[in-house]
PDB file of C-alpha atoms in Angstrom:
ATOM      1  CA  UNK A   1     -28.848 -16.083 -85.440  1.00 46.00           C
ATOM      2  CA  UNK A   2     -25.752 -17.756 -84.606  1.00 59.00           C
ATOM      3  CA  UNK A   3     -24.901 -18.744 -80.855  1.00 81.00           C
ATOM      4  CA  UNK A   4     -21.901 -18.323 -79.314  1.00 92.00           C
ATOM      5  CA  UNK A   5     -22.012 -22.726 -78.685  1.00 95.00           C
ATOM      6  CA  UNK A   6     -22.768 -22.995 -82.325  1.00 96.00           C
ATOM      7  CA  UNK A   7     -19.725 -20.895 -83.277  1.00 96.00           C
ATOM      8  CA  UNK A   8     -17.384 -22.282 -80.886  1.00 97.00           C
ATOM      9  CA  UNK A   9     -18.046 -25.390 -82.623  1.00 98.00           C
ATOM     10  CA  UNK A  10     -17.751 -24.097 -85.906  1.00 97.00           C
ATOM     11  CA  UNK A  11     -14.500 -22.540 -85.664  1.00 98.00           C
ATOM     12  CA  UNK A  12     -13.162 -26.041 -83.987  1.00 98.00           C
ATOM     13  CA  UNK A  13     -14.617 -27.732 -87.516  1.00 98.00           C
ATOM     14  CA  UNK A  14     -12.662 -25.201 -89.498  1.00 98.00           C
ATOM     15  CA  UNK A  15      -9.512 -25.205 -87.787  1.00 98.00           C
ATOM     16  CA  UNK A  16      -9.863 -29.254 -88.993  1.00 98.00           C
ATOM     17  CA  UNK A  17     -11.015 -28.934 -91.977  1.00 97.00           C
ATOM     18  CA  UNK A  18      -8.337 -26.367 -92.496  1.00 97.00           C
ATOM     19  CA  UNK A  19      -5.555 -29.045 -90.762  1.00 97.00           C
ATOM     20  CA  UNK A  20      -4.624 -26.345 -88.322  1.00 98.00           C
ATOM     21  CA  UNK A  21      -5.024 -28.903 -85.032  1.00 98.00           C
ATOM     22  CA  UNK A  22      -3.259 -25.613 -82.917  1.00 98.00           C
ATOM     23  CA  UNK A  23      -6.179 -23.444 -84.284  1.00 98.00           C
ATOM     24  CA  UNK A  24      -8.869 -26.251 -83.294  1.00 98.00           C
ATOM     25  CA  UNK A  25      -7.352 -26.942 -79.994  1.00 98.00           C
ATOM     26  CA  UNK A  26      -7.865 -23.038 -78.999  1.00 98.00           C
ATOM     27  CA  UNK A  27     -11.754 -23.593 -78.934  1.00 98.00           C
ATOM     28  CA  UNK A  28     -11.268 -26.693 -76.439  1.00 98.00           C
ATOM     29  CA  UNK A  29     -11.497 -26.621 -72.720  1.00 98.00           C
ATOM     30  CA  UNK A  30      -8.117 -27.651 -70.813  1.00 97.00           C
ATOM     31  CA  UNK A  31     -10.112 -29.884 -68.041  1.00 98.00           C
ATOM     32  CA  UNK A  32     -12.471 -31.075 -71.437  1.00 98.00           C
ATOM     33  CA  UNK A  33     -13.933 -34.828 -71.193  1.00 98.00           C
ATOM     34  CA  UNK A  34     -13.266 -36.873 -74.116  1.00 98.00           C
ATOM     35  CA  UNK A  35     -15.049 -39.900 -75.318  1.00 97.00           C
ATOM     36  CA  UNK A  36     -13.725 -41.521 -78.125  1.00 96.00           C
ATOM     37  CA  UNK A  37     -16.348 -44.294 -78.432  1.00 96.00           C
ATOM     38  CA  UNK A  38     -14.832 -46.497 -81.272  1.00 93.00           C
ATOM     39  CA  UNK A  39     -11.694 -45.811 -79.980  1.00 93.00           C
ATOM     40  CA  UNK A  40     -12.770 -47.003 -76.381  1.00 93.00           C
ATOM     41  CA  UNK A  41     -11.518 -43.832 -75.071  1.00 95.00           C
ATOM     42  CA  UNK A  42     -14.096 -42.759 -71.838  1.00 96.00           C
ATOM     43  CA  UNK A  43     -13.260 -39.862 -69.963  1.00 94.00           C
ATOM     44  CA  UNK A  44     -10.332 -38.921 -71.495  1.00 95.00           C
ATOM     45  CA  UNK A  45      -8.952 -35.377 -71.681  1.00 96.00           C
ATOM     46  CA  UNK A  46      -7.896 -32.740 -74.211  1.00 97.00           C
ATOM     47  CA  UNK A  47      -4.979 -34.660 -75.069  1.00 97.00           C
ATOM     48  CA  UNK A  48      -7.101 -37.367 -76.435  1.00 97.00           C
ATOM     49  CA  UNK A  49      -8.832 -35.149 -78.935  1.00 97.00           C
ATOM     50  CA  UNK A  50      -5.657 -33.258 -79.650  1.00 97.00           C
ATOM     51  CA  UNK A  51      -3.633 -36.568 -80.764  1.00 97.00           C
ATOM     52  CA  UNK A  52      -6.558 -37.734 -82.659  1.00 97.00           C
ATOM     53  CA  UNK A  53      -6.688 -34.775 -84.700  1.00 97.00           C
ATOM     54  CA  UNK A  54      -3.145 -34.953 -85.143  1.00 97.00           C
ATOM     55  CA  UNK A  55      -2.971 -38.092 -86.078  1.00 97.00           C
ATOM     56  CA  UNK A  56      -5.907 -37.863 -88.988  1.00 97.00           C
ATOM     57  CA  UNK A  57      -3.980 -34.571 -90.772  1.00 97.00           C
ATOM     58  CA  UNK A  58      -0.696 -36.772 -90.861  1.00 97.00           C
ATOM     59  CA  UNK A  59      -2.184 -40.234 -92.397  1.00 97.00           C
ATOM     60  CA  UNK A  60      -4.167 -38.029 -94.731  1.00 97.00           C
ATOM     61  CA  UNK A  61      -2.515 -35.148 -95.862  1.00 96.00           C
ATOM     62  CA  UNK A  62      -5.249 -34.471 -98.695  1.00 97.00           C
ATOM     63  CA  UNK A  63      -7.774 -34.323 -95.971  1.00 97.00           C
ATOM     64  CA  UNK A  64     -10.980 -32.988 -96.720  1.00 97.00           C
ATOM     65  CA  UNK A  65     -13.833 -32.282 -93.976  1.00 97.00           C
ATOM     66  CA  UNK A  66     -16.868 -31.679 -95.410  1.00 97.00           C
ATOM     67  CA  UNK A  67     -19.570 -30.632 -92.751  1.00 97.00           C
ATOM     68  CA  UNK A  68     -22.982 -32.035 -93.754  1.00 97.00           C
ATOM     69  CA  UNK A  69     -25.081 -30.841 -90.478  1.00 97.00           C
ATOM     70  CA  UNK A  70     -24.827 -28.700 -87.392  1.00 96.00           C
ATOM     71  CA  UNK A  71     -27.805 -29.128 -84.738  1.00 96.00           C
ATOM     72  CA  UNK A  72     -27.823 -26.654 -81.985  1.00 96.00           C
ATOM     73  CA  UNK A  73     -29.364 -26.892 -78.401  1.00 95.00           C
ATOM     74  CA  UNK A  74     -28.493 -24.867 -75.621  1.00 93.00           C
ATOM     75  CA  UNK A  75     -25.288 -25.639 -74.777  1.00 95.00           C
ATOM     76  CA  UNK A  76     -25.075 -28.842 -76.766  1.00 97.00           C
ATOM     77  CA  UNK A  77     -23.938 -29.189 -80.217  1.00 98.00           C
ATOM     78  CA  UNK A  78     -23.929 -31.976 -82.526  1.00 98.00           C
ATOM     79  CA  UNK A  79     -21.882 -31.859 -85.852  1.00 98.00           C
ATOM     80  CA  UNK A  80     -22.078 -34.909 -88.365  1.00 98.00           C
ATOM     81  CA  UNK A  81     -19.488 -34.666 -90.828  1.00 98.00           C
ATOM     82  CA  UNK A  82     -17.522 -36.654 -93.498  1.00 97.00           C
ATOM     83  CA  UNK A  83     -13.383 -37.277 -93.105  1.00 97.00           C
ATOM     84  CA  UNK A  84     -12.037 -38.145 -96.591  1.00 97.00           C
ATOM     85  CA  UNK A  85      -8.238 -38.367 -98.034  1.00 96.00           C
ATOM     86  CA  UNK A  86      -6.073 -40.888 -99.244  1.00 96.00           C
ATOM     87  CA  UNK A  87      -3.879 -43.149 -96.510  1.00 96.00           C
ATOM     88  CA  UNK A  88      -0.476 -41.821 -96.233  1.00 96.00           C
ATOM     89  CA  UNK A  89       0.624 -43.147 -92.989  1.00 95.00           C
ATOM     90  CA  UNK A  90      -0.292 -45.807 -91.147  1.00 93.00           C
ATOM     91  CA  UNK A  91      -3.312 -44.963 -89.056  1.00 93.00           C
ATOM     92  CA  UNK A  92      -5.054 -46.105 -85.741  1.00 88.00           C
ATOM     93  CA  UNK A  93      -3.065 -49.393 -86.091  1.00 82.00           C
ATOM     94  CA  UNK A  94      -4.143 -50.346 -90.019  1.00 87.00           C
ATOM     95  CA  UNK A  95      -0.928 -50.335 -91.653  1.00 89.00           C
ATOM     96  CA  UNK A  96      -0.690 -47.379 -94.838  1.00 91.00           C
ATOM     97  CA  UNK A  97      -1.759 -49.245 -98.033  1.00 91.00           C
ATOM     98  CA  UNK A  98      -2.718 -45.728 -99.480  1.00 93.00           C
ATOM     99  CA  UNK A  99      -6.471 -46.419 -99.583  1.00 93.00           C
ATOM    100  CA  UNK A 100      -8.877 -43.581 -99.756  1.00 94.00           C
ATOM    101  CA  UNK A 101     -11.165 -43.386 -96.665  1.00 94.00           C
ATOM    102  CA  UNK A 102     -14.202 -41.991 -96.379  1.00 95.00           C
ATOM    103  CA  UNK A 103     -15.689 -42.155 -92.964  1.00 96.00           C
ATOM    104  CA  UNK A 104     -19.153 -40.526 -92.101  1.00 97.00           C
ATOM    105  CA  UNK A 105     -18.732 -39.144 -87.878  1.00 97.00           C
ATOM    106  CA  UNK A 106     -21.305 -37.741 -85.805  1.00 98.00           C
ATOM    107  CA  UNK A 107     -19.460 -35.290 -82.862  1.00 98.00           C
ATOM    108  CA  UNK A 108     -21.374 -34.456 -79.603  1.00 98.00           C
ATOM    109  CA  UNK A 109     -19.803 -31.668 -78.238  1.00 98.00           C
ATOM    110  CA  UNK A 110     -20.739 -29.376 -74.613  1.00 98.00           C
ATOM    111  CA  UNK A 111     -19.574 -25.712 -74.594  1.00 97.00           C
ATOM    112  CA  UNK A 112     -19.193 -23.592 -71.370  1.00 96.00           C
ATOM    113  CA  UNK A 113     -17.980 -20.377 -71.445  1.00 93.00           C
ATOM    114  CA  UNK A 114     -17.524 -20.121 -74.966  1.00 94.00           C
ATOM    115  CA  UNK A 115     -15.060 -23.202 -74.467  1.00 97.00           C
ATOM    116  CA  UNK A 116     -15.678 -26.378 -75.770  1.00 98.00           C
ATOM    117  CA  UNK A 117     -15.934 -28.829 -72.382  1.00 98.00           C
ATOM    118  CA  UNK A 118     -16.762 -32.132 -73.509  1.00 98.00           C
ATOM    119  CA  UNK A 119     -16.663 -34.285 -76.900  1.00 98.00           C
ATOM    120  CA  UNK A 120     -17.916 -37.741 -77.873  1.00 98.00           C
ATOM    121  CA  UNK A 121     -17.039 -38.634 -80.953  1.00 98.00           C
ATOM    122  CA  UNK A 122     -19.094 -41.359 -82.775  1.00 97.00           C
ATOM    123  CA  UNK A 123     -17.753 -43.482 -86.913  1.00 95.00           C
ATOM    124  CA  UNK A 124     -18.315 -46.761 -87.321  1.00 92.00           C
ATOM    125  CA  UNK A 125     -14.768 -48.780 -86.641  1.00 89.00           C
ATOM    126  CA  UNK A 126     -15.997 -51.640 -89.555  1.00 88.00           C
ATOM    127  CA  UNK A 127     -16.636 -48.732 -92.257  1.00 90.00           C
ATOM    128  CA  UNK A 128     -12.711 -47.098 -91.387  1.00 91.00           C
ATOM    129  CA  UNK A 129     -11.649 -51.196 -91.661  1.00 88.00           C
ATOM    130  CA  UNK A 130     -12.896 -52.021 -94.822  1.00 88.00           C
ATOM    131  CA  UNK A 131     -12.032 -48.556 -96.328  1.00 91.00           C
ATOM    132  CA  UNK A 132      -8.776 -48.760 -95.537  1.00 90.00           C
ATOM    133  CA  UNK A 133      -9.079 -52.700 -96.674  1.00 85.00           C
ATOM    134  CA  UNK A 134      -8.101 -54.272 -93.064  1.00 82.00           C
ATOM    135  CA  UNK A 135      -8.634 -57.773 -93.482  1.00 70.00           C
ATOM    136  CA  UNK A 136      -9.196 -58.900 -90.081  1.00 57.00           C
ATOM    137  CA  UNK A 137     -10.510 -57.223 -87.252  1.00 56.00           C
ATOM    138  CA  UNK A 138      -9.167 -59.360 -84.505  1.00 55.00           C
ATOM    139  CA  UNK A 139      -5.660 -58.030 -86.358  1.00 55.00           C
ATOM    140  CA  UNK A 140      -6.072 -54.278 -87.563  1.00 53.00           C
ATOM    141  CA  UNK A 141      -2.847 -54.571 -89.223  1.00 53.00           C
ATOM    142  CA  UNK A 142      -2.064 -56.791 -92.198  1.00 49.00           C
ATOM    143  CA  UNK A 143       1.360 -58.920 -92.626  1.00 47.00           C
TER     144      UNK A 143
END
């Protein structure tokens, strides 16, 4: 059986996967929280999630989400998933050298009310570097 958590989720996976941020958005929470920990982003709000999303469909327009696990409890649901597509715009400060990425995530998300009211959002920053063949870390862009 299916929760109403779990399926808030879901559909906010599909609307990504499906690069409909608008559709995505719907399941989130205006007052959400927003942690962005690679990003260094604590307590941000919807606007944080809703730029990030953006921002992913427009660098990689052959986006493909690929959802490899959904753990349930109570109110709290945890999604890992895979982001994959090649570069087409320049991206979280790494210039566009139209590299593939392929970034394994792990999202935390709290729903309330069949809303989704918080997110942490977990990659590893090194692994979206070297994918996207940043050279230097203390420089994310390359010149």
């Amino acid at each position: 059986m299916t929760t109403t958590a779990r399926r808030t989720v879901e559909a906010f996976l599909t609307g990504f996967r499906l690069k409909d941020v608008e559709a995505a958005m719907s399941t989130v929470a205006d007052n959400a929280v927003v942690t962005v920990f690679p990003l260094k982003v604590r307590d941000g709000g919807k606007d944080v999630v809703s730029t990030l999303l953006r921002d992913v469909v427009t660098a990689f327009p052959d986006l493909l989400v690929t959802v490899k696990n959904v753990i349930e409890v109570g109110a709290v649901v945890v999604a890992e998933f895979k982001i994959e597509g090649t570069q087409a715009a320049d991206f979280l400060d790494a210039i566009n050298q139209e590299k593939h990425l392929d970034l394994d995530t792990a999202w935390r998300f709290t729903v309330e009310d069949d809303r989704i009211a918080g997110i942490e959002a977990y990659w590893c920053q090194n692994q979206l570097y070297r994918r996207l063949a940043v050279k230097r870390q203390d420089h994310v862009t390359i010149v």
